[in-house]
Coordinates of C-alpha atoms in Angstrom, one line a residue:
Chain G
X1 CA -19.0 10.5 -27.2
X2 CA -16.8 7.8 -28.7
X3 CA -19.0 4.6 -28.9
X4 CA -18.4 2.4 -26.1
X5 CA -15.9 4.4 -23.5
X6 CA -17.9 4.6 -20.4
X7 CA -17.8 1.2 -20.5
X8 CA -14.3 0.5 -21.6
X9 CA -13.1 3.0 -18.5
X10 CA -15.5 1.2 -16.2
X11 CA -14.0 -1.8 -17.4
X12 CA -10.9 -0.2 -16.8
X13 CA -11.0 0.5 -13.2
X14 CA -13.3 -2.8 -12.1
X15 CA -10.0 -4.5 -13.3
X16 CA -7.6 -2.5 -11.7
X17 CA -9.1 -3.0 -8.6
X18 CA -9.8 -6.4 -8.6
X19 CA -7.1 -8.0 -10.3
X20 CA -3.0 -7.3 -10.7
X21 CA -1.4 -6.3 -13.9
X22 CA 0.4 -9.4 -15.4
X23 CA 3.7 -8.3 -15.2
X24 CA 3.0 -7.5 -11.4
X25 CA 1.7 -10.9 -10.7
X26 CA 4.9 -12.4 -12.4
X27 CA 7.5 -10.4 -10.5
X28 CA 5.7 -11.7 -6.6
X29 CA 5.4 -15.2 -8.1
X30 CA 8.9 -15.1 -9.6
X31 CA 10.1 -14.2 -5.5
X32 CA 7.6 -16.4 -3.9
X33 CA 9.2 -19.4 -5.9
X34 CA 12.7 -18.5 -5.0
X35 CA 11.8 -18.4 -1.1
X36 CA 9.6 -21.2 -0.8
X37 CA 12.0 -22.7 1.3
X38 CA 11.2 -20.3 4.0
X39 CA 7.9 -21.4 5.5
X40 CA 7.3 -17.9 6.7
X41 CA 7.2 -16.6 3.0
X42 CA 5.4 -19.6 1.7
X43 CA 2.6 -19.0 4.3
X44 CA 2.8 -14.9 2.8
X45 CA 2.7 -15.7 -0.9
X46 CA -0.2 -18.8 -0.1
X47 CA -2.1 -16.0 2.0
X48 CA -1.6 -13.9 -1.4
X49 CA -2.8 -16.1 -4.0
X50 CA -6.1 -16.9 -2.5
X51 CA -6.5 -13.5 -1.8
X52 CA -6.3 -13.1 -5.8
X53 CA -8.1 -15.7 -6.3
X54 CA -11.3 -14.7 -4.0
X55 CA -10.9 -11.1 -5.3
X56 CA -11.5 -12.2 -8.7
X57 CA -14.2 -14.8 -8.3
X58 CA -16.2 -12.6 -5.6
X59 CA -15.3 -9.3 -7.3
X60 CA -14.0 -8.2 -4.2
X61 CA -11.2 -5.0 -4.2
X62 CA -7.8 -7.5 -3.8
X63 CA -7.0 -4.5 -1.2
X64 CA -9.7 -2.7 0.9
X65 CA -7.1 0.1 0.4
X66 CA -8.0 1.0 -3.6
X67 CA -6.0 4.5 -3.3
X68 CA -6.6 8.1 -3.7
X69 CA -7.2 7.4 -7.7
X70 CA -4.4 9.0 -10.0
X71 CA -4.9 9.5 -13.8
X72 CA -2.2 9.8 -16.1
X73 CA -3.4 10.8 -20.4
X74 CA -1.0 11.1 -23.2
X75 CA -2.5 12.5 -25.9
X76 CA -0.7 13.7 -29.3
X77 CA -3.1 15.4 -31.9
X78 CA -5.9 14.0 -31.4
X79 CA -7.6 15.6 -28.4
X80 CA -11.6 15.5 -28.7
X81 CA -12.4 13.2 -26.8
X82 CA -10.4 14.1 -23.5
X83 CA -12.8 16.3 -21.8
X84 CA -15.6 12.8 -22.3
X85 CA -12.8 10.6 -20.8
X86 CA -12.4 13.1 -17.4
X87 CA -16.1 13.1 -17.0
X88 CA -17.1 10.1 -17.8
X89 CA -14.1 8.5 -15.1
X90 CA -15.5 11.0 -12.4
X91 CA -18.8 9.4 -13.1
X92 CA -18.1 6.4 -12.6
X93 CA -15.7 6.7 -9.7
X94 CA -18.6 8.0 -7.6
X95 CA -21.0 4.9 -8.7
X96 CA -18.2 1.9 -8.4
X97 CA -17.6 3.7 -4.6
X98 CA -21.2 3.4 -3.8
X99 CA -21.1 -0.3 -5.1
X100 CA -18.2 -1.1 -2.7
X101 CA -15.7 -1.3 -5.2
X102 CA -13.7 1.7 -4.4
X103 CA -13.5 2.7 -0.5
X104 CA -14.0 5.9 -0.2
X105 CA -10.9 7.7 0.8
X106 CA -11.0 11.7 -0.9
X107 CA -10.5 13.5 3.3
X108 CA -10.9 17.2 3.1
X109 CA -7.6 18.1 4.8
X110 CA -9.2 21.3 6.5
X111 CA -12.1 20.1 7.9
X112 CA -11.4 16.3 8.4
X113 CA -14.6 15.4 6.5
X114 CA -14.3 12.4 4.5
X115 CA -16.0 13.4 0.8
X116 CA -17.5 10.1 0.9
X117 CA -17.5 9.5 -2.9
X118 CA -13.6 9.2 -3.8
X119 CA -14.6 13.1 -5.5
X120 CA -12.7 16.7 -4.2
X121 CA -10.8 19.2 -5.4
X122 CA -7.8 17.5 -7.5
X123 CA -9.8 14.0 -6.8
X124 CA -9.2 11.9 -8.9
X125 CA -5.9 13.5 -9.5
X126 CA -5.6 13.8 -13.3
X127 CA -2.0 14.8 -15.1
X128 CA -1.6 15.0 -18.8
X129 CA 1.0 14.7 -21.5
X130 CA 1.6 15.6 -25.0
X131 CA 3.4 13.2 -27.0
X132 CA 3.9 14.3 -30.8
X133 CA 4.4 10.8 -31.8
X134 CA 0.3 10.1 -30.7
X135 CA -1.5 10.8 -34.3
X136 CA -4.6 9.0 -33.5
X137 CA -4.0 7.2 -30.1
X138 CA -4.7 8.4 -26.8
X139 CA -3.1 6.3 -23.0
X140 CA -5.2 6.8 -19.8
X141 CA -3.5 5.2 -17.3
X142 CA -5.2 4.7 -13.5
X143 CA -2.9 4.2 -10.6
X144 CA -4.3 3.5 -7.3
X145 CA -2.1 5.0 -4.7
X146 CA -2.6 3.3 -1.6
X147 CA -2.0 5.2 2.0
X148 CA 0.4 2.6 3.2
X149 CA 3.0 2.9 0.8
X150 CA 2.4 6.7 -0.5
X151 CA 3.4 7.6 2.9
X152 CA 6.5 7.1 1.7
X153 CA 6.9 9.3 -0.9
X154 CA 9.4 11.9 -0.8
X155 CA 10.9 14.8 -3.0
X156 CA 13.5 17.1 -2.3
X157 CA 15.8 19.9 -4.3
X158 CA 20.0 19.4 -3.4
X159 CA 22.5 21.2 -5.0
X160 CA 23.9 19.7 -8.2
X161 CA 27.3 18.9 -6.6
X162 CA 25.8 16.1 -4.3
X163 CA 23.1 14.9 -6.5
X164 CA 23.9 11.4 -6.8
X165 CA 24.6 11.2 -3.0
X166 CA 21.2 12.9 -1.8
X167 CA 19.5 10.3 -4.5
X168 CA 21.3 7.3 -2.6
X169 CA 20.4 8.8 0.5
X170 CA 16.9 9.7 -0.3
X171 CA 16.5 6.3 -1.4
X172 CA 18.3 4.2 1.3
X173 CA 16.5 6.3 4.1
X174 CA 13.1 6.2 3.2
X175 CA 13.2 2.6 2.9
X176 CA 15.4 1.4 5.1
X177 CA 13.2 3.7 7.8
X178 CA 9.8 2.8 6.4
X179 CA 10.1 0.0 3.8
X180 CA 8.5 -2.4 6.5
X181 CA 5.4 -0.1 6.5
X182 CA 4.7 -0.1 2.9
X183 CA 3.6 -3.5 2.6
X184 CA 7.0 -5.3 0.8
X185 CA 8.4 -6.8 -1.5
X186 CA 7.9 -2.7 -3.1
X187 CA 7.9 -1.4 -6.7
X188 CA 10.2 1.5 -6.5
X189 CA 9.6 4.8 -8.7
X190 CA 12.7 7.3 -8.9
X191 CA 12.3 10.9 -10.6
X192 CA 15.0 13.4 -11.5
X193 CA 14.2 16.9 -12.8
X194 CA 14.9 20.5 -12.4
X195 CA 12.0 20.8 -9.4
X196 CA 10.5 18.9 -6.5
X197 CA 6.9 18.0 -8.1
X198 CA 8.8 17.8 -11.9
X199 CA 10.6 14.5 -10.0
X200 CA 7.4 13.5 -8.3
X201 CA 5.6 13.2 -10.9
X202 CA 8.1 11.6 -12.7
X203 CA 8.7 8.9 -10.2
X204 CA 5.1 8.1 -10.1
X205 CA 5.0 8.0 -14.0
X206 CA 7.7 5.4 -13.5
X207 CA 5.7 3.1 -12.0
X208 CA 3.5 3.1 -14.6
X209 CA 5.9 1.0 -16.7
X210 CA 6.3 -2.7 -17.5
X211 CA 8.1 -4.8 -14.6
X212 CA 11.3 -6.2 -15.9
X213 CA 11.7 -3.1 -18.5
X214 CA 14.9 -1.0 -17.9
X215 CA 14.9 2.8 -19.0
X216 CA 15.9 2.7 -22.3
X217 CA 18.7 4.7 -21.6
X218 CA 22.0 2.5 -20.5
X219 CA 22.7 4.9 -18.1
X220 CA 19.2 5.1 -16.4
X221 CA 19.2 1.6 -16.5
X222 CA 22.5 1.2 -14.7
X223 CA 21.3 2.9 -12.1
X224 CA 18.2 1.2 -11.6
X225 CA 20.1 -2.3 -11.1
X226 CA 22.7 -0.6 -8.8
X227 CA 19.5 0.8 -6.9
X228 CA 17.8 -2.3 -6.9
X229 CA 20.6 -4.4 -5.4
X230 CA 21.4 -2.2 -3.0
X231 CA 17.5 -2.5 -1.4
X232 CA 17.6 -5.6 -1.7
X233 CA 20.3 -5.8 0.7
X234 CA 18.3 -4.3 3.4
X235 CA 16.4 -7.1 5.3
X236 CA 12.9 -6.1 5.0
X237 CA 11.7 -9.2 3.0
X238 CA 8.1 -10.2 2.7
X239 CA 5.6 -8.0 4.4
X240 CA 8.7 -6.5 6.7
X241 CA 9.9 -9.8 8.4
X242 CA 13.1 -10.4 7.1
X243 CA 12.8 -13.1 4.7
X244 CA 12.8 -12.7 0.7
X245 CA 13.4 -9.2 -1.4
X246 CA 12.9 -6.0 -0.1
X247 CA 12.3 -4.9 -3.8
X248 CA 10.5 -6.5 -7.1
X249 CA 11.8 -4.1 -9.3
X250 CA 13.2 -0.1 -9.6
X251 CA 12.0 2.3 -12.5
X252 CA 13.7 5.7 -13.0
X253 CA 12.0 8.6 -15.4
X254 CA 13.9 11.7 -15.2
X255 CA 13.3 15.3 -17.1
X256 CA 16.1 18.2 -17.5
X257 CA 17.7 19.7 -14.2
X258 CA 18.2 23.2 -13.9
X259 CA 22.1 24.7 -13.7
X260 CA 21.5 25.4 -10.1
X261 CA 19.2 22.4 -8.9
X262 CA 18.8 18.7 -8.6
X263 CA 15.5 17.6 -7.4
X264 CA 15.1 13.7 -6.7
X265 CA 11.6 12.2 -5.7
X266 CA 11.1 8.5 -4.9
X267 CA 7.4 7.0 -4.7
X268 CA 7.1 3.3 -4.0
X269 CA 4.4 0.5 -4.1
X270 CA 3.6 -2.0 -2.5
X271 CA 3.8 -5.6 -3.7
X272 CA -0.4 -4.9 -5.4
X273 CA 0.9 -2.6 -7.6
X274 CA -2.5 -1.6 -8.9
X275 CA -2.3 0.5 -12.3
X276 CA -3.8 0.0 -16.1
X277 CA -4.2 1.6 -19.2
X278 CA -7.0 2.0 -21.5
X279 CA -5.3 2.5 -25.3
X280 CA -8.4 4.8 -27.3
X281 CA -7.9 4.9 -31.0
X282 CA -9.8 7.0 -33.6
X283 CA -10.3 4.4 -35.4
X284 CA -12.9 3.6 -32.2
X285 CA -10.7 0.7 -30.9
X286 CA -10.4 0.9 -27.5
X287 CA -8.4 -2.2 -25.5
X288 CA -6.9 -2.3 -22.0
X289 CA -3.2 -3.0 -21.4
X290 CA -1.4 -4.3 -18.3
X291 CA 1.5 -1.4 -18.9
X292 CA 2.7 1.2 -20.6
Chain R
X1 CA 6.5 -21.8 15.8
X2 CA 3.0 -23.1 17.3
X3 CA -0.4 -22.8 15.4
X4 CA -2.8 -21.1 17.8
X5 CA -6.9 -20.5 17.4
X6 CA -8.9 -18.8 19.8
X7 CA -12.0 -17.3 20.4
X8 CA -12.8 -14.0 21.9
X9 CA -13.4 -13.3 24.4
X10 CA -9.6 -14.0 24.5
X11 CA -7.8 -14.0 28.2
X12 CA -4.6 -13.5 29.7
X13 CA -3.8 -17.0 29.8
X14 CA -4.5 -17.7 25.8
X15 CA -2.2 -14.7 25.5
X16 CA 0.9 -15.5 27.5
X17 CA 0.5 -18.7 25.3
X18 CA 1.4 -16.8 22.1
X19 CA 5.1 -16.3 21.5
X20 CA 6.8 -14.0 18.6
X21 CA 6.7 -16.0 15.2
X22 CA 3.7 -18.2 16.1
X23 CA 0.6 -18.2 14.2
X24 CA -3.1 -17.6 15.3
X25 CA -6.3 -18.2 14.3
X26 CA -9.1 -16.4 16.0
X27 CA -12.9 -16.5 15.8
X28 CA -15.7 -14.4 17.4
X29 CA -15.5 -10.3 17.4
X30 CA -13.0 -7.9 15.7
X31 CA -13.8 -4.7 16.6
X32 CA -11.8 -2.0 13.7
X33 CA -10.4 1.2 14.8
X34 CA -7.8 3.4 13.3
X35 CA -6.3 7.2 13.8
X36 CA -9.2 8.6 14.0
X37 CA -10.9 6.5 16.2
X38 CA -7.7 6.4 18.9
X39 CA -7.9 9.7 18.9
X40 CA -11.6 9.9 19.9
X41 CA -10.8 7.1 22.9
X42 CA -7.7 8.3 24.0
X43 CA -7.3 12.5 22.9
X44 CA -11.3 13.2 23.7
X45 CA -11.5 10.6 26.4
X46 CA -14.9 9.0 24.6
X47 CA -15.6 5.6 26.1
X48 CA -15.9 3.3 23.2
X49 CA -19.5 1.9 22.2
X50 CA -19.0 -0.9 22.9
X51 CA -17.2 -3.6 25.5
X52 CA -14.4 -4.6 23.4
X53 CA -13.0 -6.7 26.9
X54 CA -11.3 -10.0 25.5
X55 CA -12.0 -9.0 21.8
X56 CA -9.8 -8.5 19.0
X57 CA -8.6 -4.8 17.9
X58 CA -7.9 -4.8 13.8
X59 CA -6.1 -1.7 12.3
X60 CA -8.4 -1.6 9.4
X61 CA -10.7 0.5 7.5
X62 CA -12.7 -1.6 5.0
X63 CA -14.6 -1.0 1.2
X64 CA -18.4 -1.6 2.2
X65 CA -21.8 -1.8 0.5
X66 CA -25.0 -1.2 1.7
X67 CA -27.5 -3.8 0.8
X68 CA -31.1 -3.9 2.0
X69 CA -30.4 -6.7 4.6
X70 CA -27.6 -4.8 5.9
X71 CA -24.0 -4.0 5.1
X72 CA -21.7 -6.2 3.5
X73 CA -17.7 -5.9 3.9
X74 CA -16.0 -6.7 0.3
X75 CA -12.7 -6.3 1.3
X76 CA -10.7 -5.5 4.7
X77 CA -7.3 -5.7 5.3
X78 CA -4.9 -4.2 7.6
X79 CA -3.8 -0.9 7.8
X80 CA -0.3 0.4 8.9
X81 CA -0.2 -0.4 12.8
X82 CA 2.8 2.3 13.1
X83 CA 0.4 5.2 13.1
X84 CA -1.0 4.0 16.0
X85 CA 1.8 3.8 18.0
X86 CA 1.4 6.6 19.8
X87 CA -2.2 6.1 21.3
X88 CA -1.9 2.2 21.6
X89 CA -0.9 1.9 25.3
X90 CA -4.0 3.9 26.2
X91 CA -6.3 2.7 23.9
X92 CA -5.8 -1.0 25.0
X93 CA -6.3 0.2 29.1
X94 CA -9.1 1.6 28.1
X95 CA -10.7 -0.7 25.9
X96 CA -9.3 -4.0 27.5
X97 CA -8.5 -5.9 24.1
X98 CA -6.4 -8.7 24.0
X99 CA -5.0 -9.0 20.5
X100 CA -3.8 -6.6 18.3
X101 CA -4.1 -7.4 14.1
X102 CA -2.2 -4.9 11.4
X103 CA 0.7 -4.8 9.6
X104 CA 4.0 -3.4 9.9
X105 CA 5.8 -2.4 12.6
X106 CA 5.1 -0.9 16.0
X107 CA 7.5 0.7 19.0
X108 CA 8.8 0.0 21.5
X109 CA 6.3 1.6 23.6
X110 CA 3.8 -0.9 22.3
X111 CA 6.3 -3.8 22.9
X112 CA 6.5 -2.6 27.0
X113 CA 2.5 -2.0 26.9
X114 CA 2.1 -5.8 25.5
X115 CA 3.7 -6.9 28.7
X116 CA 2.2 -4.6 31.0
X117 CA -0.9 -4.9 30.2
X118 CA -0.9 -8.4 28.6
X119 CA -1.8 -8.1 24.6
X120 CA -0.2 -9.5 21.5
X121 CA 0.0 -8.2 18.3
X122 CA 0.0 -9.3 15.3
X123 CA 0.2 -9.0 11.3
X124 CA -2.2 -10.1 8.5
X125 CA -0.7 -10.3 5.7
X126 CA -1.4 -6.2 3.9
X127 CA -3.0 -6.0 0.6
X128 CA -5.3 -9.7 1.5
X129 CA -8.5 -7.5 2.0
X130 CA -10.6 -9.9 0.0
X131 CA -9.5 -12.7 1.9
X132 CA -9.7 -11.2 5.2
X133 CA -13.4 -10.5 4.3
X134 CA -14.1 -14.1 3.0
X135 CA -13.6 -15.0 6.9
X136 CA -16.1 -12.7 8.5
X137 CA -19.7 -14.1 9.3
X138 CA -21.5 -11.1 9.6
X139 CA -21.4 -7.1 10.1
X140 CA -22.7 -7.2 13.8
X141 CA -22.5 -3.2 13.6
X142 CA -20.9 -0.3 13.0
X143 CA -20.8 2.9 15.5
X144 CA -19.2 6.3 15.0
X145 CA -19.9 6.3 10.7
X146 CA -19.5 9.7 11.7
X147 CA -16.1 9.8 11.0
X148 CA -16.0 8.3 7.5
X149 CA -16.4 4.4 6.3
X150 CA -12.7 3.9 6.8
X151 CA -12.2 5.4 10.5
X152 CA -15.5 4.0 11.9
X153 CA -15.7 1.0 14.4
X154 CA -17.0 -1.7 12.7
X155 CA -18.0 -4.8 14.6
X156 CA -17.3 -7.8 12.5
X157 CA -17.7 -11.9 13.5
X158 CA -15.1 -13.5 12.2
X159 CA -14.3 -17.6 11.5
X160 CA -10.8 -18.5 11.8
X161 CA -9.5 -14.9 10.7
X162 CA -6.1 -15.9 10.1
X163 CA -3.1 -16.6 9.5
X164 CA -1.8 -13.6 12.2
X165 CA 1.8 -14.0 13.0
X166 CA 3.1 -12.9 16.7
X167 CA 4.8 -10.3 16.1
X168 CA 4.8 -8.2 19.7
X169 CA 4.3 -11.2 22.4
X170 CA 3.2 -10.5 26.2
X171 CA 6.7 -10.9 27.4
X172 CA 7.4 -7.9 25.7
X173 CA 9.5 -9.6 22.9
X174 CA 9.0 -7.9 19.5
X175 CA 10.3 -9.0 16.0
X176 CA 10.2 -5.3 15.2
X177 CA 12.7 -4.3 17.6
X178 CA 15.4 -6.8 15.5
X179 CA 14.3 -6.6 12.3
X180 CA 14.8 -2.5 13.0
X181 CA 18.1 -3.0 14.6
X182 CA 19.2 -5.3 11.7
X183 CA 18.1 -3.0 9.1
X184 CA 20.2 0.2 10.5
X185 CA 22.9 -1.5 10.7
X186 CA 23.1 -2.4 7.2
X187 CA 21.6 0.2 5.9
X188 CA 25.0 2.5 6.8
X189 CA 26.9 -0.1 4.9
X190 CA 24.4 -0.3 1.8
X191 CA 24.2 3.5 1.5
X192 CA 28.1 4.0 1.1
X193 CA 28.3 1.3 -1.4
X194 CA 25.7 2.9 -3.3
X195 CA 26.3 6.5 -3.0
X196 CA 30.2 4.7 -4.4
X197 CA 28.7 3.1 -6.9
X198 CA 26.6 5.5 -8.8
X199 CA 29.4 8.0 -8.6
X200 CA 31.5 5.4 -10.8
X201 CA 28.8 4.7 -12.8
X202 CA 28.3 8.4 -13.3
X203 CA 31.8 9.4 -14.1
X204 CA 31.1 11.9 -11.0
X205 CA 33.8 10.3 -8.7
X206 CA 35.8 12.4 -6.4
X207 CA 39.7 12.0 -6.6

C-alpha cells in the first residue's frame, strides 16, 4: 500500500465532515454580505458561522446529517492502488462512525434495520471513471449526500422534442415544490444523457466542481446562468423564509443522448455542500483539494 | 419580532405569547423523535417513554459517541419537519408537547393542530448541528435505540437552545402557508420564461 494513504483518506473525510470546501464557504458568505440588511438573514448566516466555527475547534460534524457517503475515482493508467483506496475508505468509514464522526445512516430498505456502521450493499456508494489524460494521477472525491436535500433528486427520460421544456420543468418543480425543504440557499447539479441514472450520475458529478466555474462549454454554461436566474426568482431565500437567494450556484455535466431519448436528472445541495478530493500521485504525493 | 426564552415545562400561556417571525430561546428538556418514532406513537399506538407534557419536540436525529461516562451528542440539528406532517396532530395529543423545533415547512394540518391544541413550531437553522449540540447540558437518556441512533428518542437538557424562529404560531398563522402561496405563483411565471429562454438559447425555438 502506497505510503501514507490511510491516513491521507482519513484525513480526507475528518475534513469533509467538519469543515466546508473553500469555494463553498465563499459563495454563503458572498450572499450573507449582500443580505445583511435583512435581520432575518443576518441572524441565519451568524447562526452559521459559529456553527463553523464550533465544528472546527470541537471537531464536531458541522451537520449531524454527514450523508449516505458517495465516492467518485478517476483513474487513467495507473490503477494499482484502487482496490487499497476502496478498502482502506470502508475501513475507516466504520471507525470514524463509531467515533461519532459520521452518524450512522446505511437503513436496510427491506427490513428497516439501520446497518449501524454507514456499511451495506452499495454503501459507501463508489463510481469510477477512466480518464486517458490521468498517466500517473488518480481523484477520489467524497460527497456526503445528506437526506434533506437528496430527497430531491429527480431523473426522468422525455422524448427529444420537449427536452429543453421537461429540463425547465424538472428543474422549476422540484424546487419551487421542495426547495424550502432542502435546507437553501442550494448548490444545484443538472445531468443530461441518453438514460435516467447516465443523467443522475452526471448531475451529482456536477456538484463535484469548483463554485463560480461554468461548464467549459459556452453553451452549457449559458444555460447554467439562465437556470440559475430563473431560481433565484423563486422566493425561497435563506433556509426557506423568503429572504436572500434560492440558489448559490448551478453546475450542468451532460454525456451523449440517444436518437430516441432525453433523460434530465437534477440533484441539489444544501447550502453545507460537503465534498473533497484526495489527488494520489505515483510519485507518492498525495494532497487534498477543495474541488475538482 | 419579540425575543422569547422559556423553560420547559412550557404552558399554554408562554405559547399564545409566541407569534410567527419571533424568536425563542428555550432551556430544560428536548425530547428527539423523527419518522420512525411517530410512527411507533401514533401507527402502533405505543405510549412514549417518557412524559414529554410541557417539553420541547426536536425533528432531529443526532451523530453520537459512546464514552465511558455516558453518551455524548457531537452534532444535532434539525431534520426536515415536512415528513412529519402527517403524524404531527396526533403525536402532539398524545404526547402533550408544547413546542415544535425543525426546519422547513409543514401543512396546513399542522398549522390548524397548533391552534387546536395550542403548540408552536419552529425552525433551527438546518445544517448548525455542531452548534445545536454546544447548547445541550447533558444526555439525560435515550429510549427506543432499537430503532437506529437517528430515529431513537433522545432526551437532551438544553441551555438557551436557540435562536428558533416562530414559524406555525397557536393562532394557527403559518409563514409556510405564504411563503408556499408566494412561491406557486411565481413559479408559473419563472417556468415559462425559462422553458422561453433556453429554447433561444438552444436555437430549438418553435415558429
Amino acid at each position: 500500500m502506497i505510503v501514507g494513504l490511510g491516513d491521507a483518506l482519513r484525513k480526507l473525510l475528518e475534513q469533509t465532515v467538519l469543515e466546508l470546501p473553500s469555494d463553498v464557504l465563499n459563495a454563503i458568505r458572498r450572499a450573507c454580505e449582500e443580505y445583511s440588511h435583512s435581520e432575518r438573514v443576518a441572524s441565519i448566516c451568524k447562526a452559521i458561522e459559529e456553527n463553523l466555527s464550533i465544528a472546527k475547534n470541537q471537531r464536531a460534524p458541522l451537520c449531524q446529517d454527514t450523508g449516505l457517503i458517495e465516492v467518485f475515482i478517476r483513474f487513467g493508467r495507473w490503477l494499482d492502488p484502487i482496490p487499497d483506496i476502496i478498502d482502506e475508505l470502508t475501513k475507516i468509514v466504520a471507525s470514524m462512525t463509531k467515533e461519532g464522526l459520521f452518524r450512522p445512516n446505511a437503513v436496510d430498505p427491506l427490513r428497516n434495520v439501520n446497518t449501524g456502521n454507514n456499511l451495506g450493499p452499495y454503501t459507501p456508494f463508489i463510481h469510477m471513471e477512466y480518464d486517458p489524460n490521468l498517466t500517473s494521477d488518480i481523484y477520489v472525491c467524497v460527497y456526503l449526500a445528506g437526506g434533506g436535500c437528496s430527497a430531491l433528486g429527480r431523473a426522468e427520460v422525455s422524448p427529444p422534442s420537449l427536452g429543453i421544456e421537461a429540463l425547465s420543468q424538472l428543474v422549476v418543480d422540484t424546487i419551487s415544490r421542495l426547495g424550502v425543504n432542502a435546507c437553501p440557499p442550494l448548490f444545484i447539479g443538472i445531468g443530461i444523457g441518453g438514460t435516467a441514472e447516465m443523467a443522475s450520475i452526471l448531475s451529482k458529478k456536477a456538484l463535484l466542481r469548483r463554485v463560480g466555474v461554468h461548464n467549459l462549454d459556452p453553451l452549457a454554461a449559458e444555460i447554467e446562468k439562465r437556470i440559475l436566474d430563473a431560481i433565484n426568482r423563486l422566493p425561497i431565500g435563506f433556509q426557506g423564509l423568503g429572504e436572500g437567494p434560492t440558489a448559490l450556484w448551478v453546475s450542468l455535466e451532460y454525456g451523449s443522448r440517444h436518437p430516441a431519448t432525453f433523460a434530465i436528472a437534477i440533484s441539489v445541495s444544501c447550502w453545507a455542500l460537503r465534498r473533497r478530493c484526495l489527488r494520489i500521485s505515483k510519485s507518492g504525493s498525495i494532497e487534498i483539494l477543495d474541488h475538482i | 419580532m419579540a425575543v422569547h426564552h422559556l423553560r420547559t415545562p412550557i404552558s399554554d400561556d408562554d405559547v399564545r405569547k409566541l407569534s410567527v417571525g419571533d424568536i425563542v430561546y428555550v432551556s430544560g428538556l428536548v425530547v428527539t423523535a423523527r419518522d420512525a418514532a411517530h410512527r411507533r406513537v401514533v401507527e402502533q399506538g405505543t405510549p412514549p417513554p417518557i412524559d414529554m407534557k410541557g417539553l420541547v419536540l426536536y425533528h432531529a436525529g443526532p451523530c453520537v459517541k459512546r464514552t465511558e461516562s455516558g453518551w455524548l451528542v457531537l452534532s444535532v440539528g434539525p431534520t426536515t419537519s415536512a415528513r412529519m406532517d402527517r403524524y404531527e396532530r396526533d403525536f402532539v395529543a398524545r404526547t402533550g408537547v408544547k413546542l415544535i423545533v425543525g426546519k422547513g415547512s409543514m401543512g396546513r394540518t399542522t398549522a390548524e393542530a397548533a391552534r387546536e391544541l395550542c403548540f408552536a413550531v419552529t425552525l433551527f437553522v438546518g445544517g448548525c448541528g455542531a452548534l445545536a449540540a454546544s447548547k445541550i447540558r447533558r444526555v439525560v437518556d435515550v429510549h427506543w435505540l432499537d430503532l437506529g441512533v437517528p430515529e431513537a428518542l433522545w432526551v437532551l437538557e438544553v441551555e438557551n437552545f436557540g435562536p428558533l424562529i416562530v414559524t406555525i404560531d397557536a393562532s394557527g398563522r403559518s409563514l409556510w402557508s405564504e411563503i408556499m402561496e408566494n412561491l406557486s405563483r411565481a413559479s408559473r411565471e419563472v417556468l415559462n420564461d425559462l422553458k422561453k429562454g433556453l429554447s433561444v438559447v438552444l436555437g430549438w425555438s418553435r415558429r
